[in-house]
Coordinates of C-alpha atoms and ligand atoms in Angstrom, one line a residue:
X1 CA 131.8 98.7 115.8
X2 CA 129.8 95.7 114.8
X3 CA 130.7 92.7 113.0
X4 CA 130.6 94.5 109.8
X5 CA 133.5 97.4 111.0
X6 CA 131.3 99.5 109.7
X7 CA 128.7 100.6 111.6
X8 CA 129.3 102.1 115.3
X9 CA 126.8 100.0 117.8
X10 CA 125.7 101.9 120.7
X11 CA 123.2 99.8 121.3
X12 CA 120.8 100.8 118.6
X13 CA 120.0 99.3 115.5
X14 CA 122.7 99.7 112.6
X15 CA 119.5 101.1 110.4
X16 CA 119.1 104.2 112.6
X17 CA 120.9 107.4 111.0
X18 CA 122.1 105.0 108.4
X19 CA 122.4 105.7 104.5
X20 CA 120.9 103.8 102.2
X21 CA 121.4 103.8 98.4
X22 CA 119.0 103.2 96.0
X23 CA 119.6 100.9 92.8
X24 CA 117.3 100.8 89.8
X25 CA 118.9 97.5 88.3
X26 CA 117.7 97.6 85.0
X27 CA 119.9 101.2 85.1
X28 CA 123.1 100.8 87.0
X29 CA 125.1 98.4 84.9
X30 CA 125.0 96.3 82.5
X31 CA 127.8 93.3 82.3
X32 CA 126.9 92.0 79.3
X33 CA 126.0 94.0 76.6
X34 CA 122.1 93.4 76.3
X35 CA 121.9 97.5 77.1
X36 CA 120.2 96.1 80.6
X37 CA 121.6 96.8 83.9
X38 CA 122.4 93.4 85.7
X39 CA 123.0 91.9 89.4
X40 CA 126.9 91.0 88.3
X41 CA 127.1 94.8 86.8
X42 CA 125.8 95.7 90.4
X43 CA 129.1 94.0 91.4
X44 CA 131.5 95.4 89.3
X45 CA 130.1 99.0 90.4
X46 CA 130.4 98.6 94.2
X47 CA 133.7 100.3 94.9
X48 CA 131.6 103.7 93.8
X49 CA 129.4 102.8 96.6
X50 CA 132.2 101.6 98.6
X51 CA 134.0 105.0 98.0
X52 CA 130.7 106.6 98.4
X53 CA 130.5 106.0 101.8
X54 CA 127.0 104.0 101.9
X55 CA 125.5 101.8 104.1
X56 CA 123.3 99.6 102.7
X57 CA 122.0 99.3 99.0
X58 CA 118.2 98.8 98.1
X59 CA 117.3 96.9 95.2
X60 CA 113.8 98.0 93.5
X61 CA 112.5 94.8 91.9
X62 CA 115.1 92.0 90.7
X63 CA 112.1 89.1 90.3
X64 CA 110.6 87.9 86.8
X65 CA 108.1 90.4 85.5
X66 CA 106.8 91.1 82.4
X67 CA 107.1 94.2 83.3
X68 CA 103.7 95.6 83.2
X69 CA 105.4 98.0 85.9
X70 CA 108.9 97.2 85.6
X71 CA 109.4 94.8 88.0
X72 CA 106.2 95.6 90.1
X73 CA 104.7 93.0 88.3
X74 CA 105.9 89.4 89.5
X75 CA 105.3 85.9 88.8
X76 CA 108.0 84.1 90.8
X77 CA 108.8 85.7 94.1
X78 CA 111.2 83.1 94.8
X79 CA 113.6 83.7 91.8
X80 CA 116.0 86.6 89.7
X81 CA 114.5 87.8 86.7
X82 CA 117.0 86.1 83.4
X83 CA 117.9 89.3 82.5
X84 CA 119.1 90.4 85.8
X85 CA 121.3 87.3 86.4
X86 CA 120.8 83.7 88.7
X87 CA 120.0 83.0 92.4
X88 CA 123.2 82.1 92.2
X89 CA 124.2 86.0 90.9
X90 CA 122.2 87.4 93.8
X91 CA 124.1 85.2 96.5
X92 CA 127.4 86.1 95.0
X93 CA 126.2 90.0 95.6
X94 CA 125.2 89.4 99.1
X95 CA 128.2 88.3 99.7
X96 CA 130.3 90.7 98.1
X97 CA 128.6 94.0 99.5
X98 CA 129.2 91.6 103.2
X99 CA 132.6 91.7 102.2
X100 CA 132.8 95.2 101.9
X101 CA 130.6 95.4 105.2
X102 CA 127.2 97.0 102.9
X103 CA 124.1 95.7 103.7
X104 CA 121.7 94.7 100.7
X105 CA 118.1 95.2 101.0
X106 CA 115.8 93.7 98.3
X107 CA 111.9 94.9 97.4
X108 CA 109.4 92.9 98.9
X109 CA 105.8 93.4 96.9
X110 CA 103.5 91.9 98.7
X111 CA 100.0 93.5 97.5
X112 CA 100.2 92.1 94.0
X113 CA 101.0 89.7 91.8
X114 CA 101.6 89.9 88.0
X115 CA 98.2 88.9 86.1
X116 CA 100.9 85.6 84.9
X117 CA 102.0 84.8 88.1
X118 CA 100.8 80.9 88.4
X119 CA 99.0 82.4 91.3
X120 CA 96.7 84.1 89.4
X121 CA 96.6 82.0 86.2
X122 CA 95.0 79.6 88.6
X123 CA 92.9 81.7 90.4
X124 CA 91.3 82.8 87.4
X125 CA 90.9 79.2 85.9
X126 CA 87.8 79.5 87.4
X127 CA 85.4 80.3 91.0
X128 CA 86.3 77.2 92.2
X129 CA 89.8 76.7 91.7
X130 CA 92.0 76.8 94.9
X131 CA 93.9 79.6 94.8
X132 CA 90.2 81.7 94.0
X133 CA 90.7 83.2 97.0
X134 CA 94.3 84.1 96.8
X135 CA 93.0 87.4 95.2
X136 CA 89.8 89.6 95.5
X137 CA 86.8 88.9 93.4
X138 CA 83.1 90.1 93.3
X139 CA 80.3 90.0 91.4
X140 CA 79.0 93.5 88.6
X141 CA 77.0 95.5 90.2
X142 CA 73.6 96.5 88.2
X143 CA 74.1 96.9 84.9
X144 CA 77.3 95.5 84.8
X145 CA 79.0 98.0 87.1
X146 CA 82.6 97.6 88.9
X147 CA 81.6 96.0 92.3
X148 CA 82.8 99.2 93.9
X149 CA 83.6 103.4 93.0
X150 CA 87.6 102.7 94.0
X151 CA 89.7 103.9 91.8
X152 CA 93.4 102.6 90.3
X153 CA 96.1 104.1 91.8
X154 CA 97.5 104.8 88.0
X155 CA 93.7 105.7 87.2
X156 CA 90.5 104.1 86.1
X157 CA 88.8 102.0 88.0
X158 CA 90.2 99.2 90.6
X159 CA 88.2 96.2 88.8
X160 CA 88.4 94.7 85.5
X161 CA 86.0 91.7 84.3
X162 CA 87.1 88.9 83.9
X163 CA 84.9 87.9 80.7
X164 CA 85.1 83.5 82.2
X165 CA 83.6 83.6 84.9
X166 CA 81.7 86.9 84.7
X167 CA 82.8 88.7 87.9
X168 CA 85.6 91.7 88.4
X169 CA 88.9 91.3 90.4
X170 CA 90.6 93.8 92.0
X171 CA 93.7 95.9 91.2
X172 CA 94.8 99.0 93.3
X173 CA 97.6 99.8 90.5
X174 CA 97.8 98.2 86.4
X175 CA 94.9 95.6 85.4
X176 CA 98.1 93.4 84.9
X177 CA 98.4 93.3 88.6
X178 CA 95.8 91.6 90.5
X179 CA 95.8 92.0 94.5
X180 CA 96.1 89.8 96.9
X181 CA 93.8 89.3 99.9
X182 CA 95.5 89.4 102.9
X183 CA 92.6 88.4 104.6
X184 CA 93.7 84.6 102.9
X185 CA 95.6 83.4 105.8
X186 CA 97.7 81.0 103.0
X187 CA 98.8 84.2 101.3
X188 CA 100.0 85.6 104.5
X189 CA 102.3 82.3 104.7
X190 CA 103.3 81.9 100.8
X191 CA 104.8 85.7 101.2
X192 CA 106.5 84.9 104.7
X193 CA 107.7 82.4 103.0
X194 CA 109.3 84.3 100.1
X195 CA 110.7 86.7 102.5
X196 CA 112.5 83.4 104.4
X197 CA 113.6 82.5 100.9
X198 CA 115.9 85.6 101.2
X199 CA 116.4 86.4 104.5
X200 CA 118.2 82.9 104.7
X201 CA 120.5 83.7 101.9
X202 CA 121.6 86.5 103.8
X203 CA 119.4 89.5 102.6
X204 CA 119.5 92.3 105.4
X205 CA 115.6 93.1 105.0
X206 CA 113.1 94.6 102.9
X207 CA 111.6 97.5 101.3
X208 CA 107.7 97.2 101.4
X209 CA 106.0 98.2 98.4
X210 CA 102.8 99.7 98.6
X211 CA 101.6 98.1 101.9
X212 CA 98.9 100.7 102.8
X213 CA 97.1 99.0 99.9
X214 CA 97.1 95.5 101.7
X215 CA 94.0 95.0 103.1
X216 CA 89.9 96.4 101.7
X217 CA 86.8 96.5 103.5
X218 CA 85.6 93.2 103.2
X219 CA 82.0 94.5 103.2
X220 CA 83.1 96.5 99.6
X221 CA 81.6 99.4 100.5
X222 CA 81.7 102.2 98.1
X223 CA 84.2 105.6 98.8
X224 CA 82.6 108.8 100.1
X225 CA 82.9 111.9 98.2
X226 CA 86.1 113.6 100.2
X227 CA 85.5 116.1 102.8
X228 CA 87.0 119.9 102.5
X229 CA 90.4 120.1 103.7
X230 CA 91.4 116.4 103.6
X231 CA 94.9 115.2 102.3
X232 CA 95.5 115.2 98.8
X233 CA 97.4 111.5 99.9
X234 CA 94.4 110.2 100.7
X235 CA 91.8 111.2 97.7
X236 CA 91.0 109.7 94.0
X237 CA 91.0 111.4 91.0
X238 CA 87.5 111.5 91.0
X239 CA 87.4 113.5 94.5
X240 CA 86.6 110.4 96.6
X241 CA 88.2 109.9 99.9
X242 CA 89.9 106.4 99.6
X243 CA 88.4 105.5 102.9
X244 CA 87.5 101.7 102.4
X245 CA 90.5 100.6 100.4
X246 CA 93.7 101.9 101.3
X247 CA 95.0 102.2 105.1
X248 CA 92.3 99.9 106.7
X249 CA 92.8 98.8 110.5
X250 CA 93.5 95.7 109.6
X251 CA 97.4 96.4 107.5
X252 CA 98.7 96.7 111.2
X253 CA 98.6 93.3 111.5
X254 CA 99.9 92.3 108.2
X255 CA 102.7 94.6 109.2
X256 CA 103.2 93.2 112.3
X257 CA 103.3 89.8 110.7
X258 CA 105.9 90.5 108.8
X259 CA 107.8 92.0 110.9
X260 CA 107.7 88.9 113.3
X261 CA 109.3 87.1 110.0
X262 CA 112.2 89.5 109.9
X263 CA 112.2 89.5 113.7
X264 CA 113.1 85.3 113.3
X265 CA 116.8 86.8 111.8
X266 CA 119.4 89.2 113.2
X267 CA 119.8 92.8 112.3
X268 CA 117.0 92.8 109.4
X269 CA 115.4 95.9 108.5
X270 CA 111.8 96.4 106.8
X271 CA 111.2 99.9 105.3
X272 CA 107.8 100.7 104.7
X273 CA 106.6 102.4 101.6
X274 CA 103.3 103.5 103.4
X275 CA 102.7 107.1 101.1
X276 CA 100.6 108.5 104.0
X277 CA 100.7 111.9 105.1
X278 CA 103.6 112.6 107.9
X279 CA 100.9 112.3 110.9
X280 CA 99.1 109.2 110.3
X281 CA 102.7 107.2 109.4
X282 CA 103.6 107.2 112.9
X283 CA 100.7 104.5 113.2
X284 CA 103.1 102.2 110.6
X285 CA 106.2 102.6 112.9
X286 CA 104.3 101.0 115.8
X287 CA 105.4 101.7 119.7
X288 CA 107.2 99.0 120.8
X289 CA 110.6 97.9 119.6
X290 CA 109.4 95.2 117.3
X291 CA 106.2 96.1 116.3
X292 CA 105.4 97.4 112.9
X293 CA 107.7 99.4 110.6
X294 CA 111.4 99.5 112.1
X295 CA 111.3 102.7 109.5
X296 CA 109.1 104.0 106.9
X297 CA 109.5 106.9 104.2
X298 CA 108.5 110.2 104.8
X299 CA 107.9 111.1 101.4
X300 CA 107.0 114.9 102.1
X301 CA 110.6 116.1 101.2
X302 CA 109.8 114.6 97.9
X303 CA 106.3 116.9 97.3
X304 CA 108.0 120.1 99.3
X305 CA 108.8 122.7 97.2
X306 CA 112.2 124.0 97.4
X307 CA 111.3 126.5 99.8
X308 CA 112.9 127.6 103.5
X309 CA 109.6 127.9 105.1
X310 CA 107.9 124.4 103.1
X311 CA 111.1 122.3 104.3
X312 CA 111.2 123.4 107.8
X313 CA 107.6 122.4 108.7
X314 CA 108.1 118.9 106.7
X315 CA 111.0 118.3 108.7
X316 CA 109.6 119.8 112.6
X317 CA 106.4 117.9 111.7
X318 CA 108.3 114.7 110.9
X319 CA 110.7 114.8 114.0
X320 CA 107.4 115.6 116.4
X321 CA 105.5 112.9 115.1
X322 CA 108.1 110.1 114.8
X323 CA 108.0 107.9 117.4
X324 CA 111.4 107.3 119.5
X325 CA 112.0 103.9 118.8
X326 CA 113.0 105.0 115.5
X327 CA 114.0 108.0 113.3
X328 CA 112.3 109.4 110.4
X329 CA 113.1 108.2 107.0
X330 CA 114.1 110.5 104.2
X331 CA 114.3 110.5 100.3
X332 CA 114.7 113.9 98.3
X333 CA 114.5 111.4 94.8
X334 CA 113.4 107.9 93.6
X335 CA 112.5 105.7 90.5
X336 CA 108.6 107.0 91.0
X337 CA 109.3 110.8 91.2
X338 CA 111.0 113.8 88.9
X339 CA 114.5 113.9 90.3
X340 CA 115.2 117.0 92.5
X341 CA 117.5 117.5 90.7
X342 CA 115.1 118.5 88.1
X343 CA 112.2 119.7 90.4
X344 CA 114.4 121.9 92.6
X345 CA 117.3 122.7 89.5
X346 CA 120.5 121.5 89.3
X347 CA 122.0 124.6 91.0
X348 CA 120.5 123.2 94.2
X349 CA 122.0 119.7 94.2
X350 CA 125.0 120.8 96.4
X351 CA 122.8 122.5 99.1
X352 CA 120.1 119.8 98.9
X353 CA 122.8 117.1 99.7
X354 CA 124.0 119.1 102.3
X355 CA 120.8 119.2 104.1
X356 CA 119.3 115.6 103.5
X357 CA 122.9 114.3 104.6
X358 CA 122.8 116.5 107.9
X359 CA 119.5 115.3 108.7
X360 CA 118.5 113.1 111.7
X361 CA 117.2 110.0 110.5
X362 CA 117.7 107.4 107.5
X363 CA 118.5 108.6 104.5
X364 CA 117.8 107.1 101.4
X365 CA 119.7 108.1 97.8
X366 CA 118.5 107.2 94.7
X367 CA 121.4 106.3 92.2
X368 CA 122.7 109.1 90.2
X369 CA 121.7 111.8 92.3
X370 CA 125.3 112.0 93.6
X371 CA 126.5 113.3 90.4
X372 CA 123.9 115.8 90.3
X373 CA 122.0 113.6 88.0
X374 CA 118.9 115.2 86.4
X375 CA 116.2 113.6 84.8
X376 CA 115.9 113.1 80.9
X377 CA 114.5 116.0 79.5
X378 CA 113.3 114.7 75.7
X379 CA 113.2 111.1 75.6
X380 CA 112.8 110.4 72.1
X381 CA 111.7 106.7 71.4
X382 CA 108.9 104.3 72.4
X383 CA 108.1 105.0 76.2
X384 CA 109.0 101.7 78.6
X385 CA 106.7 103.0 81.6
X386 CA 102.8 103.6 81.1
X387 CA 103.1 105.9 84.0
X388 CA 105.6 108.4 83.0
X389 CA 108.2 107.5 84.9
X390 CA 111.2 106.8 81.9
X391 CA 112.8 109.9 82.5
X392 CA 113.8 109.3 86.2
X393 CA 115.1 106.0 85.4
X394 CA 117.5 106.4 82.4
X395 CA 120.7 104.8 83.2
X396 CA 123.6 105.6 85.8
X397 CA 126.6 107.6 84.3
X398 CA 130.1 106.3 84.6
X399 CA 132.3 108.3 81.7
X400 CA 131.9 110.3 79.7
X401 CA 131.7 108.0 76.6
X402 CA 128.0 107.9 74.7
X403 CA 126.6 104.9 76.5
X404 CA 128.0 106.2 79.7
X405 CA 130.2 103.0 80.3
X406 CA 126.6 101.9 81.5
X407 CA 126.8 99.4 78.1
X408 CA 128.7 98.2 75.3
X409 CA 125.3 97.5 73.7
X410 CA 122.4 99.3 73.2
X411 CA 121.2 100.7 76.7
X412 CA 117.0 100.1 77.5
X413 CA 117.1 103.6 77.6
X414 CA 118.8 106.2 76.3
X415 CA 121.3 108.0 78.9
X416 CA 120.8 111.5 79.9
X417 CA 123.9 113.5 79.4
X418 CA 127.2 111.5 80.4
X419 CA 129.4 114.3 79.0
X420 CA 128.2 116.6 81.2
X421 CA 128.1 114.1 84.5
X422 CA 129.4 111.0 85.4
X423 CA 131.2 109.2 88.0
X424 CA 134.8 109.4 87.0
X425 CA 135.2 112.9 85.7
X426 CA 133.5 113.8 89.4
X427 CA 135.3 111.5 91.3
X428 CA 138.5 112.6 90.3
X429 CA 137.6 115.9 91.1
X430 CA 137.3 117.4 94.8
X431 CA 135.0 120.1 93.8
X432 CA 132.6 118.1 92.0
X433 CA 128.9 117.4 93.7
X434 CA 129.9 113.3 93.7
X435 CA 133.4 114.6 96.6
X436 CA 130.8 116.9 98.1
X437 CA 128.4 113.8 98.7
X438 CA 131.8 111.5 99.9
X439 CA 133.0 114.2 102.4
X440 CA 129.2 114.5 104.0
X441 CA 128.6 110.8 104.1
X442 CA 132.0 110.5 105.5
X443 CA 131.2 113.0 108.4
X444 CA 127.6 111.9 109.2
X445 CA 129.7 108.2 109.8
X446 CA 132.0 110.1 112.3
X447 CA 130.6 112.6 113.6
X448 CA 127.5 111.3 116.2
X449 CA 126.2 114.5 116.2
X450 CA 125.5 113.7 112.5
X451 CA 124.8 110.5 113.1
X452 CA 122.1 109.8 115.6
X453 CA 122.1 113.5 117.6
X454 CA 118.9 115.1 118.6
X455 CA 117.8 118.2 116.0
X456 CA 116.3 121.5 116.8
X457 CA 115.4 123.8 114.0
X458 CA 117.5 127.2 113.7
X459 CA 114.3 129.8 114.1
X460 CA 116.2 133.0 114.3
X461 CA 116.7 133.3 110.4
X462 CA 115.7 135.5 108.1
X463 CA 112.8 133.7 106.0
X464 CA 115.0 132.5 103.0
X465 CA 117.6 130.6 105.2
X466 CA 117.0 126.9 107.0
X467 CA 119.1 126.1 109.7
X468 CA 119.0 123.3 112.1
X469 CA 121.3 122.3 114.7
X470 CA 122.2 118.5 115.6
X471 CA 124.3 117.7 118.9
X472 CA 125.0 114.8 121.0
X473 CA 127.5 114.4 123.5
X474 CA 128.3 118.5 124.0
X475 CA 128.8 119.0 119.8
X476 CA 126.7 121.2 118.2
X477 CA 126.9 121.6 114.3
X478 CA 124.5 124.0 112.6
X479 CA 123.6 122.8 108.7
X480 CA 122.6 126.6 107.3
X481 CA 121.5 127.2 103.7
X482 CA 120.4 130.1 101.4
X483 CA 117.0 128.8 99.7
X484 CA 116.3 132.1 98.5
X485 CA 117.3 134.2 95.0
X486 CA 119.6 136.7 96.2
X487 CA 122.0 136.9 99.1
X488 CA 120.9 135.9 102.8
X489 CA 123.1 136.8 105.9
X490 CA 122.5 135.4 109.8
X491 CA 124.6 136.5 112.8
X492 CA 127.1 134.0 115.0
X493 CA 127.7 134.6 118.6
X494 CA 131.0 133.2 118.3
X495 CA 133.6 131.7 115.9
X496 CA 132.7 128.7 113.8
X497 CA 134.4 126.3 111.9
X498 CA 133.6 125.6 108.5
X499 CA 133.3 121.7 108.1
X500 CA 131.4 121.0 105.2
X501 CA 130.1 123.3 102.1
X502 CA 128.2 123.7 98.8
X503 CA 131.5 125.6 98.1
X504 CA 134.6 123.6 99.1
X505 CA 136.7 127.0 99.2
X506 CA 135.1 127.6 102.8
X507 CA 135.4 124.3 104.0
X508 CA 138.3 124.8 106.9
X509 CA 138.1 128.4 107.3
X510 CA 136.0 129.7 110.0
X511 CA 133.3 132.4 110.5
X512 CA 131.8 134.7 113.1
X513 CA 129.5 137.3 113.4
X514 CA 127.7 138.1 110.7
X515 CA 127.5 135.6 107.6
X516 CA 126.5 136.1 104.2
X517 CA 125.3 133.3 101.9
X518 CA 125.0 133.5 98.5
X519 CA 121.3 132.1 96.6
X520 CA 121.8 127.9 97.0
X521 CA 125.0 128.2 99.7
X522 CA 125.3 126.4 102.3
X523 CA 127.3 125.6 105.5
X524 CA 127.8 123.0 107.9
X525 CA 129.3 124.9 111.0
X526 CA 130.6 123.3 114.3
X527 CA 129.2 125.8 116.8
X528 CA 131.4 127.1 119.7
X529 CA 131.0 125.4 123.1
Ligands
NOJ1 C1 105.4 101.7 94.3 C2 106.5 101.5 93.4 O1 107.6 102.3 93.9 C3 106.1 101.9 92.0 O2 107.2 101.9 91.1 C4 105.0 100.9 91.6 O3 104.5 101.3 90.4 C5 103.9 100.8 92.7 N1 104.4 100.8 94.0 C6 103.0 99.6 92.4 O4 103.7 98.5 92.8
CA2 CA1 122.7 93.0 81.1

């Protein structure tokens, strides 16, 4: 065990086969009544992650915004946004999930700044004011043209005029969000800087927002219409490969930069948000040790449809191509993305846990899903996110009252259903999906089979089943499920016991020979010597 009591240490990193929970702030609680989740209403929730069974917690954005893109947007990388609490608030949480032997992770956005960060309010003062060259500039082309055919990641193009001075700056997501050049050594240092401003209160690392997005061709050279066959990760809207501004050569050594400004602090983690395609993220997770990307998301399990065939090859290609010195890096939901709970139905939710929580790697929740948490189906009322993405991020569910004992005030957005799920009705009850995710987190800690054991895909099923088997140390366990419509049957060569499933009336009993599972069942099986 480590300092913490929580996490066994054989050696290897307390990160690898870790779980890590996703928190939308503005949605997990609010402790004051201003119908806005809050860093103290993070506190007064962590015995549900406690009881959960969690490792670490990730914060999406907790800085001032104006909230452009909710948080993505920042103008003080150095402080907590009023509405989310004090410095002072986010100390007093670092110190309370210590206590409780959690990690807290924070988002680190280091490719853009608000449009009012004083950053960029000087920058644009005018071509010769210092901080010019903290962001990315260029002259119209003819006839007033962008400098360059990239395109927004939310759409439109990358540049917007600035009317002053007469030349375009560049944005790789909203307008309100200028990017920063990386190639500017000084904004190299003003974000290590930021980071140090955490990491020496105690933070346990970072995720990385957007960093494939770091660095452009310097030379602005304009996207080539995309080749046949070429990933749909890598391709505008307008059906140009995004060859010259996203993933250039030169991210590795931002990367790399930061990580040697974690490296400067014990036991901190960076996560990667890289949203590359499984085989060219391997480049982000480096070779050695301490270069690059301790871990970055796979985000294929979030585009795979809910299929046997789909998942197996998203999860074979992600443990061939991960390097060793790490493990792959798995979310099913987040704040960005339809809930699977939506996208794969809600009678999945038990079989999806039990696979992404018998998985070799990290895992990473996003809050709510362990009730089963859908997203909001109408949301009637002014729409908070440009992009869409309200529906994912409606607020957490603790009772069953209207506001969900989210609020006592008028919540940002309205809740979902909090009759139909939330936290206390499901904890109290050992059938419910929220037990079903406490008893799997519970065995992945025990169990290092579960925990950091090789994987080896199950290939003798019939097409609707995925199996895969995890061992270490002479246990084997088998995680089987039924992703099909109607009922799916494999043969054992020997008596197994039952110790986990989507229905908890198996759980203890045993099987052999042949086994039938009904559409969205699933087992985890310790296998016979
Ligand atoms: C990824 C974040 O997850 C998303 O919410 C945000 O809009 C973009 N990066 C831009 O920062
Ligand atoms: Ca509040």
């Amino acid at each position: 065990m480590d300092d913490t009591g929580r996490v066994s240490s054989n050696g290897t990193p307390w990160w690898r086969g870790a779980v890590i929970y996703q928190i939308y702030p503005r949605s997990f609680a609010d402790s004051n009544g201003d119908g806005i989740g809050d860093l103290r209403g993070i506190i007064g929730r962590l015995d549900h992650v406690v009881d959960l069974g969690v490792d670490a917690l990730w914060l999406s954005p907790i800085y001032p915004s104006p909230l452009h893109d909710f948080g993505y947007d920042i103008t003080d990388y150095t402080d907590v946004a009023p509405e989310f609490g004090s410095v002072a608030d986010l100390d007093a949480l670092v110190d309370a999930c210590h206590a409780r032997g959690l990690r807290l992770l924070l988002d680190l956005v280091p490719c853009h700044t608000s449009i009012d960060h004083p950053w960029f309010v000087e920058a644009r003062s005018g071509p010769r004011s210092a901080k010019r060259d903290w962001y990315i500039w260029a002259d119209p082309r003819p006839g007033g043209r962008p400098p360059t055919n990239w395109m927004s990641a939310f759409g439109g193009p990358a540049w917007t005029l600035d009317p002053a001075s007469g030349q375009y700056y560049l944005h790789s997501f909203y307008p309100e969000q200028p990017d920063l050049n990386w190639r500017n050594p000084a904004v190299a240092e003003a974000m290590h800087a930021a980071m140090r401003f955490w990491l020496d209160r105690g933070v346990d690392g970072f995720r990385v927002d957007a960093i494939a997005h770091a660095i452009k061709d310097d030379r602005l050279r304009d996207n080539p219409v995309a080749g046949a066959g070429r990933s749909v990760f890598g391709v505008d809207p307008s059906g140009h490969e995004r060859l010259w501004n996203v993933e250039r050569p030169e991210v590795h050594d931002v990367i790399r930069g930061m990580r040697r400004v974690a490296a400067e602090y014990p036991d901190r983690v960076l996560i990667g948000e890289v949203y590359t395609p499984t085989e060219l993220l391997a480049g982000f997770l480096g070779h050695d040790r301490d270069d690059e990307f301790p871990l970055a998301f796979n985000f294929e399990l979030l585009h795979t449809p809910w299929r046997a065939d789909a998942l197996r090859l998203a999860i074979e290609r992600s443990e061939a191509l991960t390097p060793t010195t790490t493990n792959p890096t798995y979310a099913l939901s987040n704040h960005d993305q339809v809930r699977h709970a939506t996208r794969f139905g809600t009678d999945a939710v038990r079989l999806a846990a039990l696979v992404l929580l018998t998985l070799r790697g990290t895992i990473t929740l996003y809050a709510g899903e362990e009730i089963g948490q859908t997203d909001a189906p109408a949301l009637t009322g002014p729409a908070h996110d440009r992009a869409g993405r309200d529906a994912q991020r409606t607020p957490m569910q603790w009772d069953a009252t209207p506001r969900g004992g989210f609020t006592t005030g008028q919540p940002w957005l309205p809740l979902t259903d909090p009759q139909r799920r939330n936290v206390a009705e499901q904890g109290a009850d050992p059938t419910s999906v929220l037990s079903l995710y406490r008893r799997l987190i519970a065995l992945r800690r025990s169990i290092p089979a579960l925990h950091h054991g090789e994987q080896r895909s199950r290939l003798d099923l019939p097409g609707e089943l995925l199996g895969f088997i995890r061992s270490a140390d002479g246990e084997r366990l088998l995680t089987v499920g039924n992703l099909g419509a109607t009922f799916a049957s494999f043969t054992l060569g020997g008596p197994a016991a039952v110790v986990a499933a989507t229905d908890p009336r198996r759980e203890g009993t045993s099987v052999d020979g042949a086994v039938a599972l009904a559409p969205n069942e699933g087992l985890l099986l310790r296998l016979p010597d």
